[in-house]
Amino acid sequence: MSVLKNAMGAAVLAGAAMLTTAGAAGAATGPAGTPTAADTAAIGQVTGGKQTLDRLAETKFPGAHAAAAASRADADARSQVAVYEPTAAFVAGTSDVPAALAYVAVPARTGDGTTATVWAERQGAAWTVVNVASGDYERKYAEAAAGGYLLHEPQVNAWYAVHGDAVTVLDGSVTGLAAGTKLALADYRAQLHQRYADKLPGSAYDRDGAGGGYGGRERAVPATGSDEVPVLPFVLGGVLVLVAGAVVVPRLRRQ
């Protein structure tokens, strides 16, 4: 373990040097793919449509307890939450755009009254419902973000609020950072570089197909249809890692 820690420490120093030459991270640069008013309207239509409501009505989560009286399945399209994820270019230090849109979360309720969230992804020019997840974590974290945009690091299931060049930890999960910890965007990028630089496109890890478990480069989830955010999985020790233009969303809450 000490050898691993020493190696990781060396990676941090090397990454910090590289990032210094790249300039300040994300100065006045927002995320890519922010939904427009037209996107919001389209998401409202697809998440509130019959197909989605029928899916919600039939959804049963393991261990969920039905409400005393069955509720009408519903999705609240008025409360959309844009969820962003770090991009490989940001981690590599080749772009100051810190994140790209991964999906839009819409709070919902299944037919038995269980709290759920509908995930909508942009696929080409259209929006598609790709998942019905248990719980309403995105809504809760968005409220805690207090006006910042919501950033998810799916490999470690960590959540952050980003306000300009400031990153606030909402749930550090296995990163070891306590909720409320504040980081400069450049410091957060250095941490990302430490965790994922050796798994970026073109790395030995990438070339060797070291991820395994998913049939090489087979897609694990539907593509977003965006040239900026291709989604291709690699796995190391059960943790999904950075590839191509963005990160892979682990569907741990999938129906």
mmCIF file of C-alpha atoms in Angstrom:
data_model
loop_
_atom_site.group_PDB
_atom_site.id
_atom_site.type_symbol
_atom_site.label_atom_id
_atom_site.label_comp_id
_atom_site.label_asym_id
_atom_site.label_seq_id
_atom_site.Cartn_x
_atom_site.Cartn_y
_atom_site.Cartn_z
ATOM 1 C CA MET A 1 0.000 0.000 0.000
ATOM 2 C CA SER A 2 2.901 2.396 0.808
ATOM 3 C CA VAL A 3 4.334 1.765 -2.666
ATOM 4 C CA LEU A 4 0.960 2.650 -4.191
ATOM 5 C CA LYS A 5 0.739 5.812 -2.099
ATOM 6 C CA ASN A 6 4.261 6.837 -3.129
ATOM 7 C CA ALA A 7 3.418 6.220 -6.779
ATOM 8 C CA MET A 8 0.238 8.255 -6.460
ATOM 9 C CA GLY A 9 2.205 11.037 -4.761
ATOM 10 C CA ALA A 10 4.647 11.120 -7.654
ATOM 11 C CA ALA A 11 1.729 11.264 -10.070
ATOM 12 C CA VAL A 12 0.325 14.249 -8.198
ATOM 13 C CA LEU A 13 3.619 16.141 -8.457
ATOM 14 C CA ALA A 14 3.955 15.340 -12.144
ATOM 15 C CA GLY A 15 0.360 16.302 -12.766
ATOM 16 C CA ALA A 16 0.727 19.557 -10.858
ATOM 17 C CA ALA A 17 3.714 20.520 -12.986
ATOM 18 C CA MET A 18 1.813 19.814 -16.174
ATOM 19 C CA LEU A 19 -1.249 21.703 -15.001
ATOM 20 C CA THR A 20 0.836 24.736 -14.059
ATOM 21 C CA THR A 21 1.989 25.041 -17.646
ATOM 22 C CA ALA A 22 -1.588 24.756 -18.817
ATOM 23 C CA GLY A 23 -2.588 27.874 -16.935
ATOM 24 C CA ALA A 24 -5.303 28.519 -14.394
ATOM 25 C CA ALA A 25 -8.095 25.977 -14.644
ATOM 26 C CA GLY A 26 -11.482 27.083 -15.724
ATOM 27 C CA ALA A 27 -11.147 30.837 -15.167
ATOM 28 C CA ALA A 28 -14.614 32.185 -15.972
ATOM 29 C CA THR A 29 -15.294 29.070 -18.051
ATOM 30 C CA GLY A 30 -18.609 27.295 -17.604
ATOM 31 C CA PRO A 31 -19.580 23.723 -18.417
ATOM 32 C CA ALA A 32 -20.410 22.520 -21.916
ATOM 33 C CA GLY A 33 -23.855 21.452 -23.045
ATOM 34 C CA THR A 34 -25.993 23.543 -20.707
ATOM 35 C CA PRO A 35 -29.646 22.896 -21.642
ATOM 36 C CA THR A 36 -31.386 25.672 -23.535
ATOM 37 C CA ALA A 37 -35.017 26.708 -23.125
ATOM 38 C CA ALA A 38 -35.838 24.483 -26.098
ATOM 39 C CA ASP A 39 -34.033 21.582 -24.420
ATOM 40 C CA THR A 40 -35.975 22.143 -21.214
ATOM 41 C CA ALA A 41 -39.249 22.064 -23.101
ATOM 42 C CA ALA A 42 -38.260 18.899 -24.969
ATOM 43 C CA ILE A 43 -37.194 17.200 -21.735
ATOM 44 C CA GLY A 44 -40.524 18.137 -20.196
ATOM 45 C CA GLN A 45 -42.365 16.532 -23.080
ATOM 46 C CA VAL A 46 -40.401 13.275 -23.074
ATOM 47 C CA THR A 47 -40.375 12.817 -19.290
ATOM 48 C CA GLY A 48 -44.045 13.697 -18.986
ATOM 49 C CA GLY A 49 -45.112 11.601 -21.959
ATOM 50 C CA LYS A 50 -47.200 8.459 -21.807
ATOM 51 C CA GLN A 51 -44.280 6.112 -22.424
ATOM 52 C CA THR A 52 -42.333 7.496 -19.457
ATOM 53 C CA LEU A 53 -45.364 7.572 -17.175
ATOM 54 C CA ASP A 54 -46.199 3.984 -18.106
ATOM 55 C CA ARG A 55 -42.635 3.011 -17.283
ATOM 56 C CA LEU A 56 -42.867 4.746 -13.915
ATOM 57 C CA ALA A 57 -46.174 3.046 -13.196
ATOM 58 C CA GLU A 58 -44.580 -0.360 -13.742
ATOM 59 C CA THR A 59 -41.293 0.333 -11.955
ATOM 60 C CA LYS A 60 -40.610 -1.637 -8.783
ATOM 61 C CA PHE A 61 -37.388 -1.036 -6.873
ATOM 62 C CA PRO A 62 -35.996 -3.872 -4.743
ATOM 63 C CA GLY A 63 -36.808 -3.322 -1.097
ATOM 64 C CA ALA A 64 -39.163 -0.421 -1.759
ATOM 65 C CA HIS A 65 -42.266 -0.273 0.379
ATOM 66 C CA ALA A 66 -45.466 0.654 -1.385
ATOM 67 C CA ALA A 67 -47.336 3.667 -0.078
ATOM 68 C CA ALA A 68 -50.497 3.029 1.899
ATOM 69 C CA ALA A 69 -52.481 4.077 -1.124
ATOM 70 C CA ALA A 70 -51.108 3.593 -4.594
ATOM 71 C CA SER A 71 -50.116 6.912 -6.147
ATOM 72 C CA ARG A 72 -50.390 8.060 -9.702
ATOM 73 C CA ALA A 73 -47.034 7.790 -11.441
ATOM 74 C CA ASP A 74 -45.716 11.253 -12.155
ATOM 75 C CA ALA A 75 -42.622 13.190 -13.246
ATOM 76 C CA ASP A 76 -42.128 16.828 -12.239
ATOM 77 C CA ALA A 77 -40.670 18.367 -15.385
ATOM 78 C CA ARG A 78 -40.695 21.781 -13.684
ATOM 79 C CA SER A 79 -37.824 20.679 -11.433
ATOM 80 C CA GLN A 80 -35.159 19.631 -13.922
ATOM 81 C CA VAL A 81 -31.596 19.230 -12.649
ATOM 82 C CA ALA A 82 -28.682 19.363 -15.086
ATOM 83 C CA VAL A 83 -25.893 16.990 -14.025
ATOM 84 C CA TYR A 84 -22.390 17.609 -15.367
ATOM 85 C CA GLU A 85 -19.290 15.413 -15.307
ATOM 86 C CA PRO A 86 -15.572 16.216 -15.759
ATOM 87 C CA THR A 87 -14.187 15.787 -19.262
ATOM 88 C CA ALA A 88 -11.012 13.973 -20.213
ATOM 89 C CA ALA A 89 -9.648 17.140 -21.834
ATOM 90 C CA PHE A 90 -10.025 19.013 -18.550
ATOM 91 C CA VAL A 91 -8.291 16.239 -16.628
ATOM 92 C CA ALA A 92 -5.473 16.168 -19.187
ATOM 93 C CA GLY A 93 -5.014 19.924 -18.941
ATOM 94 C CA THR A 94 -5.815 20.581 -22.609
ATOM 95 C CA SER A 95 -9.098 22.406 -21.973
ATOM 96 C CA ASP A 96 -10.330 24.854 -19.360
ATOM 97 C CA VAL A 97 -13.939 23.700 -19.818
ATOM 98 C CA PRO A 98 -14.304 21.767 -16.558
ATOM 99 C CA ALA A 99 -17.321 19.627 -17.347
ATOM 100 C CA ALA A 100 -19.920 18.604 -19.904
ATOM 101 C CA LEU A 101 -23.579 17.773 -19.502
ATOM 102 C CA ALA A 102 -24.105 14.091 -18.695
ATOM 103 C CA TYR A 103 -27.871 13.951 -18.210
ATOM 104 C CA VAL A 104 -30.846 15.891 -16.901
ATOM 105 C CA ALA A 105 -32.567 14.514 -13.808
ATOM 106 C CA VAL A 106 -36.308 14.925 -13.313
ATOM 107 C CA PRO A 107 -37.861 14.107 -9.912
ATOM 108 C CA ALA A 108 -40.586 11.487 -10.224
ATOM 109 C CA ARG A 109 -42.813 9.049 -8.389
ATOM 110 C CA THR A 110 -43.531 5.453 -9.313
ATOM 111 C CA GLY A 111 -46.948 3.864 -9.329
ATOM 112 C CA ASP A 112 -46.529 2.609 -5.764
ATOM 113 C CA GLY A 113 -45.503 6.027 -4.469
ATOM 114 C CA THR A 114 -41.752 5.410 -4.339
ATOM 115 C CA THR A 115 -39.526 8.438 -4.906
ATOM 116 C CA ALA A 116 -37.621 8.129 -8.177
ATOM 117 C CA THR A 117 -35.678 10.155 -10.723
ATOM 118 C CA VAL A 118 -35.984 10.038 -14.501
ATOM 119 C CA TRP A 119 -32.752 10.533 -16.435
ATOM 120 C CA ALA A 120 -32.935 12.181 -19.847
ATOM 121 C CA GLU A 121 -29.951 12.272 -22.200
ATOM 122 C CA ARG A 122 -29.408 14.214 -25.389
ATOM 123 C CA GLN A 123 -29.085 11.757 -28.260
ATOM 124 C CA GLY A 124 -28.419 13.541 -31.510
ATOM 125 C CA ALA A 125 -30.980 16.315 -31.796
ATOM 126 C CA ALA A 126 -33.495 14.639 -29.489
ATOM 127 C CA TRP A 127 -33.859 13.883 -25.798
ATOM 128 C CA THR A 128 -34.424 10.317 -24.612
ATOM 129 C CA VAL A 129 -35.290 8.801 -21.243
ATOM 130 C CA VAL A 130 -32.432 6.396 -20.497
ATOM 131 C CA ASN A 131 -33.040 5.447 -16.883
ATOM 132 C CA VAL A 132 -35.476 5.462 -13.991
ATOM 133 C CA ALA A 133 -33.385 5.639 -10.821
ATOM 134 C CA SER A 134 -34.365 5.212 -7.210
ATOM 135 C CA GLY A 135 -34.273 8.187 -4.867
ATOM 136 C CA ASP A 136 -33.951 11.901 -5.583
ATOM 137 C CA TYR A 137 -30.272 12.521 -4.935
ATOM 138 C CA GLU A 138 -29.869 14.957 -7.805
ATOM 139 C CA ARG A 139 -32.651 17.194 -6.499
ATOM 140 C CA LYS A 140 -31.198 17.206 -2.985
ATOM 141 C CA TYR A 141 -27.691 17.926 -4.179
ATOM 142 C CA ALA A 142 -28.928 20.666 -6.511
ATOM 143 C CA GLU A 143 -30.616 22.356 -3.558
ATOM 144 C CA ALA A 144 -27.377 22.101 -1.588
ATOM 145 C CA ALA A 145 -25.467 23.560 -4.544
ATOM 146 C CA ALA A 146 -27.222 26.868 -3.865
ATOM 147 C CA GLY A 147 -27.091 28.255 -7.386
ATOM 148 C CA GLY A 148 -23.894 26.591 -8.545
ATOM 149 C CA TYR A 149 -23.941 23.904 -11.185
ATOM 150 C CA LEU A 150 -23.998 20.281 -10.067
ATOM 151 C CA LEU A 151 -20.889 18.230 -10.836
ATOM 152 C CA HIS A 152 -20.790 14.446 -10.432
ATOM 153 C CA GLU A 153 -17.632 12.349 -10.433
ATOM 154 C CA PRO A 154 -19.181 8.928 -11.046
ATOM 155 C CA GLN A 155 -16.071 6.814 -10.621
ATOM 156 C CA VAL A 156 -16.080 7.586 -6.889
ATOM 157 C CA ASN A 157 -19.714 8.742 -6.711
ATOM 158 C CA ALA A 158 -18.679 12.171 -5.443
ATOM 159 C CA TRP A 159 -20.839 15.281 -5.853
ATOM 160 C CA TYR A 160 -19.755 18.913 -6.020
ATOM 161 C CA ALA A 161 -21.185 22.394 -6.473
ATOM 162 C CA VAL A 162 -19.225 24.661 -8.800
ATOM 163 C CA HIS A 163 -19.460 28.446 -8.526
ATOM 164 C CA GLY A 164 -17.074 30.065 -10.997
ATOM 165 C CA ASP A 165 -13.587 28.886 -10.028
ATOM 166 C CA ALA A 166 -14.679 27.466 -6.659
ATOM 167 C CA VAL A 167 -15.613 23.818 -6.085
ATOM 168 C CA THR A 168 -17.516 22.833 -2.934
ATOM 169 C CA VAL A 169 -17.759 19.195 -1.882
ATOM 170 C CA LEU A 170 -21.360 18.096 -1.349
ATOM 171 C CA ASP A 171 -20.568 14.415 -0.842
ATOM 172 C CA GLY A 172 -16.946 13.362 -1.094
ATOM 173 C CA SER A 173 -17.694 9.645 -0.879
ATOM 174 C CA VAL A 174 -14.432 7.701 -1.092
ATOM 175 C CA THR A 175 -12.321 10.781 -1.907
ATOM 176 C CA GLY A 176 -11.913 11.424 1.811
ATOM 177 C CA LEU A 177 -13.056 15.037 1.486
ATOM 178 C CA ALA A 178 -15.732 16.103 3.943
ATOM 179 C CA ALA A 179 -18.911 17.816 2.776
ATOM 180 C CA GLY A 180 -18.405 21.565 2.781
ATOM 181 C CA THR A 181 -14.732 21.377 1.797
ATOM 182 C CA LYS A 182 -13.894 24.116 -0.702
ATOM 183 C CA LEU A 183 -11.310 23.763 -3.457
ATOM 184 C CA ALA A 184 -10.014 26.012 -6.190
ATOM 185 C CA LEU A 185 -10.935 24.603 -9.589
ATOM 186 C CA ALA A 186 -7.240 24.190 -10.400
ATOM 187 C CA ASP A 187 -6.747 22.123 -7.248
ATOM 188 C CA TYR A 188 -9.727 19.951 -8.100
ATOM 189 C CA ARG A 189 -8.284 19.358 -11.562
ATOM 190 C CA ALA A 190 -4.997 18.289 -9.965
ATOM 191 C CA GLN A 191 -6.930 15.727 -7.918
ATOM 192 C CA LEU A 192 -8.681 14.439 -11.029
ATOM 193 C CA HIS A 193 -5.342 14.203 -12.785
ATOM 194 C CA GLN A 194 -4.010 12.134 -9.897
ATOM 195 C CA ARG A 195 -6.935 9.733 -10.064
ATOM 196 C CA TYR A 196 -7.361 9.327 -13.817
ATOM 197 C CA ALA A 197 -4.414 10.642 -15.865
ATOM 198 C CA ASP A 198 -3.017 7.151 -16.439
ATOM 199 C CA LYS A 199 -6.353 5.986 -17.863
ATOM 200 C CA LEU A 200 -6.988 8.731 -20.411
ATOM 201 C CA PRO A 201 -7.308 8.009 -24.150
ATOM 202 C CA GLY A 202 -3.933 7.100 -25.589
ATOM 203 C CA SER A 203 -2.555 5.857 -22.274
ATOM 204 C CA ALA A 204 -1.049 2.386 -21.935
ATOM 205 C CA TYR A 205 -4.145 1.457 -19.957
ATOM 206 C CA ASP A 206 -6.310 2.549 -22.877
ATOM 207 C CA ARG A 207 -4.150 0.922 -25.567
ATOM 208 C CA ASP A 208 -3.919 -2.372 -23.709
ATOM 209 C CA GLY A 209 -7.657 -2.546 -23.107
ATOM 210 C CA ALA A 210 -6.855 -3.099 -19.442
ATOM 211 C CA GLY A 211 -10.381 -2.317 -18.289
ATOM 212 C CA GLY A 212 -11.873 -5.663 -19.222
ATOM 213 C CA GLY A 213 -15.200 -7.013 -18.113
ATOM 214 C CA TYR A 214 -17.250 -5.138 -20.682
ATOM 215 C CA GLY A 215 -16.120 -6.740 -23.902
ATOM 216 C CA GLY A 216 -13.331 -4.302 -24.679
ATOM 217 C CA ARG A 217 -14.782 -1.123 -26.145
ATOM 218 C CA GLU A 218 -18.388 -2.226 -26.146
ATOM 219 C CA ARG A 219 -20.726 0.524 -25.006
ATOM 220 C CA ALA A 220 -22.166 0.059 -21.546
ATOM 221 C CA VAL A 221 -24.779 2.802 -21.857
ATOM 222 C CA PRO A 222 -26.438 4.604 -24.773
ATOM 223 C CA ALA A 223 -24.295 7.239 -26.430
ATOM 224 C CA THR A 224 -25.283 10.829 -25.783
ATOM 225 C CA GLY A 225 -25.005 11.631 -29.468
ATOM 226 C CA SER A 226 -22.638 14.512 -28.712
ATOM 227 C CA ASP A 227 -19.211 14.584 -30.350
ATOM 228 C CA GLU A 228 -17.913 16.156 -27.139
ATOM 229 C CA VAL A 229 -19.093 13.427 -24.797
ATOM 230 C CA PRO A 230 -18.638 9.898 -26.152
ATOM 231 C CA VAL A 231 -19.235 7.237 -23.528
ATOM 232 C CA LEU A 232 -16.978 4.182 -23.604
ATOM 233 C CA PRO A 233 -16.340 2.095 -20.481
ATOM 234 C CA PHE A 234 -13.134 0.826 -18.949
ATOM 235 C CA VAL A 235 -13.074 -0.757 -15.522
ATOM 236 C CA LEU A 236 -10.319 -1.036 -12.938
ATOM 237 C CA GLY A 237 -11.068 -2.756 -9.666
ATOM 238 C CA GLY A 238 -14.771 -2.323 -10.265
ATOM 239 C CA VAL A 239 -14.456 1.446 -10.747
ATOM 240 C CA LEU A 240 -15.411 3.045 -14.052
ATOM 241 C CA VAL A 241 -12.778 5.389 -15.413
ATOM 242 C CA LEU A 242 -12.339 8.334 -17.762
ATOM 243 C CA VAL A 243 -12.386 7.683 -21.487
ATOM 244 C CA ALA A 244 -12.741 9.735 -24.634
ATOM 245 C CA GLY A 245 -14.474 13.073 -24.014
ATOM 246 C CA ALA A 246 -16.146 12.405 -20.700
ATOM 247 C CA VAL A 247 -16.764 9.923 -17.958
ATOM 248 C CA VAL A 248 -19.073 6.931 -17.769
ATOM 249 C CA VAL A 249 -22.102 7.055 -15.512
ATOM 250 C CA PRO A 250 -22.411 3.927 -13.388
ATOM 251 C CA ARG A 251 -26.039 2.878 -13.427
ATOM 252 C CA LEU A 252 -26.038 1.789 -9.784
ATOM 253 C CA ARG A 253 -29.551 3.153 -9.311
ATOM 254 C CA ARG A 254 -30.965 1.742 -12.511
ATOM 255 C CA GLN A 255 -34.406 0.197 -12.481
#
